[in-house]
Amino acid sequence: MSTERSSPRYSSIDAWHAEDIAESIVEGQFAAVAAVMAARKEVAAAVVAMHARLQRHGRLIYVGAGTSGRLAEQDGAELAPTFGWPEERLVVILAGGEKARVRSVEGAEDDAEEGVSLISQHEVDAHDVLIAIAASGTTRFTMACLREAKRRGALTLGIANNRPSPILEEADYPIFLDTGAEPVAGSTRMKAGTAQKVALNTLSTSLMILLGKVYRGLMVDVRAANAKLVKR
């Protein structure tokens, strides 16, 4: 699994000067963005499919565990205030629930039964679009959600940083973000997380543009909930 391996590039990072450490980490962030650029055709194809499914009905559903889940929640949270996306058409399913927003919930990402149960509770169906995110591409909770949603007829997108992986093999629209080894081996909140956030930004913003939420580069359904937005 490429995101878990230790890279010779960073084998002595603990002995480097602070400036060299910072430079290498920022360098990795540029590589993360490049990984999304390499997947731009897959991202665009997914956006077209999402647009077709969500023009009139259906919900946008995000699923993830740990860093991937928190990034998904962050992306989803911005859609209502920025684009006027109806809150009843947004679902974020995070392994471990509310507690997992700020701390690790041990074992939550391995609970496949809970994933199936939550998809059932939300009554996911063929009108919906589900985006499943996992750096490994193997997270049991996330995979269970994707499989159950697909069984119910939902359109499924899978975002992962390792290939081959079940998420990429089973999603209707797989998006592989090839970020490779992390500066700190296995710390996928770094390069993998950045690539996931850029991919989510691109997916959701492109979708909202196609849905008519932007005109001449301006947000036309923004929710003016504070002084800055009223002025905007």
mmCIF file of C-alpha atoms in Angstrom:
data_model
loop_
_atom_site.group_PDB
_atom_site.id
_atom_site.type_symbol
_atom_site.label_atom_id
_atom_site.label_comp_id
_atom_site.label_asym_id
_atom_site.label_seq_id
_atom_site.Cartn_x
_atom_site.Cartn_y
_atom_site.Cartn_z
ATOM 1 C CA MET A 1 0.000 0.000 0.000
ATOM 2 C CA SER A 2 1.808 3.111 -1.248
ATOM 3 C CA THR A 3 0.474 5.492 1.406
ATOM 4 C CA GLU A 4 1.792 3.241 4.190
ATOM 5 C CA ARG A 5 5.289 2.607 2.937
ATOM 6 C CA SER A 6 8.365 4.418 4.221
ATOM 7 C CA SER A 7 10.136 6.478 1.558
ATOM 8 C CA PRO A 8 13.956 6.785 1.442
ATOM 9 C CA ARG A 9 13.337 10.462 0.619
ATOM 10 C CA TYR A 10 12.208 11.062 4.195
ATOM 11 C CA SER A 11 14.194 8.393 6.064
ATOM 12 C CA SER A 12 16.276 10.928 8.010
ATOM 13 C CA ILE A 13 13.672 13.712 8.251
ATOM 14 C CA ASP A 14 13.898 13.698 12.050
ATOM 15 C CA ALA A 15 17.515 14.905 11.784
ATOM 16 C CA TRP A 16 16.825 17.745 9.335
ATOM 17 C CA HIS A 17 16.738 21.462 10.070
ATOM 18 C CA ALA A 18 13.281 22.999 10.444
ATOM 19 C CA GLU A 19 13.487 24.807 7.098
ATOM 20 C CA ASP A 20 14.290 21.581 5.263
ATOM 21 C CA ILE A 21 11.436 19.768 7.003
ATOM 22 C CA ALA A 22 9.003 22.523 6.054
ATOM 23 C CA GLU A 23 10.247 22.576 2.460
ATOM 24 C CA SER A 24 9.781 18.834 2.049
ATOM 25 C CA ILE A 25 6.270 18.904 3.498
ATOM 26 C CA VAL A 26 5.203 21.792 1.260
ATOM 27 C CA GLU A 27 6.786 20.001 -1.691
ATOM 28 C CA GLY A 28 4.542 17.061 -0.877
ATOM 29 C CA GLN A 29 1.482 19.310 -0.923
ATOM 30 C CA PHE A 30 2.288 20.368 -4.489
ATOM 31 C CA ALA A 31 2.579 16.690 -5.416
ATOM 32 C CA ALA A 32 -0.857 16.105 -3.881
ATOM 33 C CA VAL A 33 -2.429 18.773 -6.077
ATOM 34 C CA ALA A 34 -0.659 17.301 -9.110
ATOM 35 C CA ALA A 35 -2.268 13.938 -8.305
ATOM 36 C CA VAL A 36 -5.707 15.531 -8.615
ATOM 37 C CA MET A 37 -4.737 17.173 -11.897
ATOM 38 C CA ALA A 38 -3.738 13.745 -13.205
ATOM 39 C CA ALA A 39 -7.242 12.495 -12.329
ATOM 40 C CA ARG A 40 -9.098 15.486 -13.802
ATOM 41 C CA LYS A 41 -10.821 13.462 -16.555
ATOM 42 C CA GLU A 42 -12.223 11.023 -14.015
ATOM 43 C CA VAL A 43 -13.333 13.921 -11.822
ATOM 44 C CA ALA A 44 -15.065 15.650 -14.736
ATOM 45 C CA ALA A 45 -16.859 12.449 -15.779
ATOM 46 C CA ALA A 46 -18.105 12.021 -12.214
ATOM 47 C CA VAL A 47 -19.379 15.615 -12.141
ATOM 48 C CA VAL A 48 -21.406 15.065 -15.317
ATOM 49 C CA ALA A 49 -22.991 11.943 -13.826
ATOM 50 C CA MET A 50 -23.709 13.724 -10.527
ATOM 51 C CA HIS A 51 -25.355 16.602 -12.371
ATOM 52 C CA ALA A 52 -27.621 14.259 -14.310
ATOM 53 C CA ARG A 53 -28.722 12.519 -11.106
ATOM 54 C CA LEU A 54 -29.211 15.630 -8.940
ATOM 55 C CA GLN A 55 -30.826 18.154 -11.296
ATOM 56 C CA ARG A 56 -34.263 17.789 -9.724
ATOM 57 C CA HIS A 57 -34.236 15.315 -6.882
ATOM 58 C CA GLY A 58 -31.919 13.302 -4.739
ATOM 59 C CA ARG A 59 -29.323 13.932 -2.092
ATOM 60 C CA LEU A 60 -25.579 14.335 -2.053
ATOM 61 C CA ILE A 61 -24.181 11.884 0.497
ATOM 62 C CA TYR A 62 -20.608 11.895 1.785
ATOM 63 C CA VAL A 63 -19.096 8.891 3.579
ATOM 64 C CA GLY A 64 -15.733 8.548 5.280
ATOM 65 C CA ALA A 65 -13.752 7.660 8.393
ATOM 66 C CA GLY A 66 -11.067 9.631 10.218
ATOM 67 C CA THR A 67 -9.399 12.359 8.168
ATOM 68 C CA SER A 68 -11.337 11.409 5.044
ATOM 69 C CA GLY A 69 -14.646 11.690 6.882
ATOM 70 C CA ARG A 70 -13.779 15.060 8.414
ATOM 71 C CA LEU A 71 -12.739 16.425 5.021
ATOM 72 C CA ALA A 72 -16.013 15.163 3.568
ATOM 73 C CA GLU A 73 -17.964 16.855 6.339
ATOM 74 C CA GLN A 74 -16.103 20.123 5.772
ATOM 75 C CA ASP A 75 -16.877 20.078 2.058
ATOM 76 C CA GLY A 76 -20.542 19.304 2.606
ATOM 77 C CA ALA A 77 -20.949 21.963 5.297
ATOM 78 C CA GLU A 78 -20.054 24.725 2.832
ATOM 79 C CA LEU A 79 -22.664 23.876 0.210
ATOM 80 C CA ALA A 80 -25.695 25.431 1.914
ATOM 81 C CA PRO A 81 -24.184 28.837 2.803
ATOM 82 C CA THR A 82 -22.133 29.151 -0.391
ATOM 83 C CA PHE A 83 -24.505 27.770 -2.996
ATOM 84 C CA GLY A 84 -27.890 27.579 -1.294
ATOM 85 C CA TRP A 85 -27.881 23.785 -1.497
ATOM 86 C CA PRO A 86 -30.883 22.554 0.529
ATOM 87 C CA GLU A 87 -29.796 21.085 3.842
ATOM 88 C CA GLU A 88 -32.346 18.297 3.487
ATOM 89 C CA ARG A 89 -30.503 17.196 0.340
ATOM 90 C CA LEU A 90 -27.174 16.774 2.141
ATOM 91 C CA VAL A 91 -26.092 13.798 4.252
ATOM 92 C CA VAL A 92 -22.671 13.262 5.837
ATOM 93 C CA ILE A 93 -22.006 9.817 7.287
ATOM 94 C CA LEU A 94 -18.908 9.787 9.491
ATOM 95 C CA ALA A 95 -17.621 6.579 11.065
ATOM 96 C CA GLY A 96 -17.999 6.975 14.816
ATOM 97 C CA GLY A 97 -20.637 9.695 14.517
ATOM 98 C CA GLU A 98 -20.481 13.036 16.345
ATOM 99 C CA LYS A 99 -17.587 12.020 18.612
ATOM 100 C CA ALA A 100 -15.371 11.340 15.602
ATOM 101 C CA ARG A 101 -15.452 14.986 14.563
ATOM 102 C CA VAL A 102 -12.766 15.954 17.076
ATOM 103 C CA ARG A 103 -11.198 12.681 18.235
ATOM 104 C CA SER A 104 -10.445 9.181 17.059
ATOM 105 C CA VAL A 105 -13.165 6.630 17.775
ATOM 106 C CA GLU A 106 -11.409 3.289 18.064
ATOM 107 C CA GLY A 107 -12.812 0.548 15.874
ATOM 108 C CA ALA A 108 -15.373 2.765 14.122
ATOM 109 C CA GLU A 109 -13.764 2.461 10.700
ATOM 110 C CA ASP A 110 -13.950 -1.336 10.915
ATOM 111 C CA ASP A 111 -17.673 -1.475 11.728
ATOM 112 C CA ALA A 112 -19.197 -2.636 8.448
ATOM 113 C CA GLU A 113 -22.545 -3.452 10.040
ATOM 114 C CA GLU A 114 -22.918 0.130 11.247
ATOM 115 C CA GLY A 115 -22.226 1.366 7.722
ATOM 116 C CA VAL A 116 -25.011 -0.770 6.276
ATOM 117 C CA SER A 117 -27.343 0.285 9.086
ATOM 118 C CA LEU A 118 -26.759 4.004 8.500
ATOM 119 C CA ILE A 119 -27.396 3.726 4.761
ATOM 120 C CA SER A 120 -30.657 1.973 5.602
ATOM 121 C CA GLN A 121 -31.603 4.587 8.223
ATOM 122 C CA HIS A 122 -31.099 7.381 5.690
ATOM 123 C CA GLU A 123 -33.210 5.454 3.164
ATOM 124 C CA VAL A 124 -30.661 5.908 0.396
ATOM 125 C CA ASP A 125 -32.155 5.185 -3.028
ATOM 126 C CA ALA A 126 -31.700 5.594 -6.775
ATOM 127 C CA HIS A 127 -32.197 9.368 -6.623
ATOM 128 C CA ASP A 128 -29.058 9.845 -4.522
ATOM 129 C CA VAL A 129 -25.332 10.283 -5.139
ATOM 130 C CA LEU A 130 -22.857 8.856 -2.633
ATOM 131 C CA ILE A 131 -19.194 9.886 -2.451
ATOM 132 C CA ALA A 132 -17.042 7.408 -0.518
ATOM 133 C CA ILE A 133 -13.564 8.572 0.516
ATOM 134 C CA ALA A 134 -10.739 6.472 1.977
ATOM 135 C CA ALA A 135 -7.000 6.877 1.505
ATOM 136 C CA SER A 136 -6.452 3.121 1.729
ATOM 137 C CA GLY A 137 -9.441 2.316 -0.448
ATOM 138 C CA THR A 138 -10.207 -0.574 1.885
ATOM 139 C CA THR A 139 -11.895 0.941 4.979
ATOM 140 C CA ARG A 140 -14.603 -1.522 6.017
ATOM 141 C CA PHE A 141 -17.147 1.063 7.223
ATOM 142 C CA THR A 142 -16.816 3.129 4.061
ATOM 143 C CA MET A 143 -16.897 0.097 1.775
ATOM 144 C CA ALA A 144 -20.031 -1.209 3.481
ATOM 145 C CA CYS A 145 -21.758 2.135 2.922
ATOM 146 C CA LEU A 146 -20.746 2.191 -0.738
ATOM 147 C CA ARG A 147 -21.888 -1.371 -1.381
ATOM 148 C CA GLU A 148 -25.238 -0.919 0.328
ATOM 149 C CA ALA A 149 -25.880 2.405 -1.427
ATOM 150 C CA LYS A 150 -25.014 0.846 -4.780
ATOM 151 C CA ARG A 151 -27.298 -2.103 -4.045
ATOM 152 C CA ARG A 152 -30.107 0.396 -3.460
ATOM 153 C CA GLY A 153 -29.471 2.064 -6.824
ATOM 154 C CA ALA A 154 -27.537 5.169 -5.766
ATOM 155 C CA LEU A 155 -24.834 6.584 -8.026
ATOM 156 C CA THR A 156 -21.500 5.932 -6.310
ATOM 157 C CA LEU A 157 -18.165 7.737 -6.481
ATOM 158 C CA GLY A 158 -15.043 6.305 -4.872
ATOM 159 C CA ILE A 159 -11.987 8.377 -3.970
ATOM 160 C CA ALA A 160 -8.835 6.542 -2.858
ATOM 161 C CA ASN A 161 -5.066 6.994 -2.786
ATOM 162 C CA ASN A 162 -4.160 3.348 -3.357
ATOM 163 C CA ARG A 163 -4.717 1.077 -6.338
ATOM 164 C CA PRO A 164 -5.861 -1.619 -6.667
ATOM 165 C CA SER A 165 -8.443 -1.182 -3.927
ATOM 166 C CA PRO A 166 -12.082 -2.211 -3.414
ATOM 167 C CA ILE A 167 -13.436 1.338 -3.454
ATOM 168 C CA LEU A 168 -11.953 2.011 -6.877
ATOM 169 C CA GLU A 169 -13.019 -1.381 -8.198
ATOM 170 C CA GLU A 170 -16.636 -1.157 -7.033
ATOM 171 C CA ALA A 171 -17.601 2.524 -7.359
ATOM 172 C CA ASP A 172 -19.467 3.602 -10.480
ATOM 173 C CA TYR A 173 -16.983 6.455 -10.834
ATOM 174 C CA PRO A 174 -13.557 5.687 -9.328
ATOM 175 C CA ILE A 175 -11.096 8.530 -8.731
ATOM 176 C CA PHE A 176 -7.523 7.449 -7.999
ATOM 177 C CA LEU A 177 -5.300 10.065 -6.364
ATOM 178 C CA ASP A 178 -1.737 8.779 -6.644
ATOM 179 C CA THR A 179 -0.033 10.624 -3.773
ATOM 180 C CA GLY A 180 2.424 7.883 -2.798
ATOM 181 C CA ALA A 181 4.440 7.749 0.402
ATOM 182 C CA GLU A 182 3.968 10.418 3.060
ATOM 183 C CA PRO A 183 6.789 12.446 4.703
ATOM 184 C CA VAL A 184 5.733 10.664 7.899
ATOM 185 C CA ALA A 185 4.952 7.110 6.802
ATOM 186 C CA GLY A 186 1.247 6.327 6.960
ATOM 187 C CA SER A 187 0.162 9.826 8.023
ATOM 188 C CA THR A 188 -2.477 10.208 5.327
ATOM 189 C CA ARG A 189 -3.774 13.491 6.728
ATOM 190 C CA MET A 190 -0.864 15.013 4.763
ATOM 191 C CA LYS A 191 -0.493 14.404 1.001
ATOM 192 C CA ALA A 192 -3.451 12.031 0.718
ATOM 193 C CA GLY A 193 -5.689 14.351 2.745
ATOM 194 C CA THR A 194 -4.750 17.402 0.695
ATOM 195 C CA ALA A 195 -5.473 15.569 -2.557
ATOM 196 C CA GLN A 196 -8.838 14.422 -1.208
ATOM 197 C CA LYS A 197 -9.779 17.971 -0.213
ATOM 198 C CA VAL A 198 -8.825 19.359 -3.628
ATOM 199 C CA ALA A 199 -10.805 16.588 -5.331
ATOM 200 C CA LEU A 200 -13.855 17.289 -3.161
ATOM 201 C CA ASN A 201 -13.565 21.034 -3.799
ATOM 202 C CA THR A 202 -13.461 20.339 -7.507
ATOM 203 C CA LEU A 203 -16.352 17.879 -7.509
ATOM 204 C CA SER A 204 -18.763 19.940 -5.422
ATOM 205 C CA THR A 205 -17.937 23.331 -6.933
ATOM 206 C CA SER A 206 -18.117 22.019 -10.504
ATOM 207 C CA LEU A 207 -21.446 20.386 -9.697
ATOM 208 C CA MET A 208 -22.868 23.606 -8.269
ATOM 209 C CA ILE A 209 -21.721 25.563 -11.324
ATOM 210 C CA LEU A 210 -23.499 23.093 -13.629
ATOM 211 C CA LEU A 211 -26.610 23.367 -11.447
ATOM 212 C CA GLY A 212 -26.735 27.129 -12.069
ATOM 213 C CA LYS A 213 -25.467 28.281 -8.684
ATOM 214 C CA VAL A 214 -22.821 30.530 -10.271
ATOM 215 C CA TYR A 215 -23.284 33.333 -12.819
ATOM 216 C CA ARG A 216 -20.350 35.197 -14.347
ATOM 217 C CA GLY A 217 -18.085 33.873 -11.635
ATOM 218 C CA LEU A 218 -20.356 35.023 -8.821
ATOM 219 C CA MET A 219 -22.331 33.021 -6.253
ATOM 220 C CA VAL A 220 -25.999 33.698 -6.975
ATOM 221 C CA ASP A 221 -27.594 31.558 -4.256
ATOM 222 C CA VAL A 222 -25.276 32.539 -1.403
ATOM 223 C CA ARG A 223 -26.897 32.662 2.022
ATOM 224 C CA ALA A 224 -26.217 36.164 3.418
ATOM 225 C CA ALA A 225 -25.802 35.126 7.049
ATOM 226 C CA ASN A 226 -23.260 37.748 8.143
ATOM 227 C CA ALA A 227 -22.097 41.283 7.329
ATOM 228 C CA LYS A 228 -19.377 40.109 4.949
ATOM 229 C CA LEU A 229 -21.838 38.083 2.897
ATOM 230 C CA VAL A 230 -24.444 40.862 2.860
ATOM 231 C CA LYS A 231 -21.810 43.170 1.369
ATOM 232 C CA ARG A 232 -20.746 40.504 -1.129
#
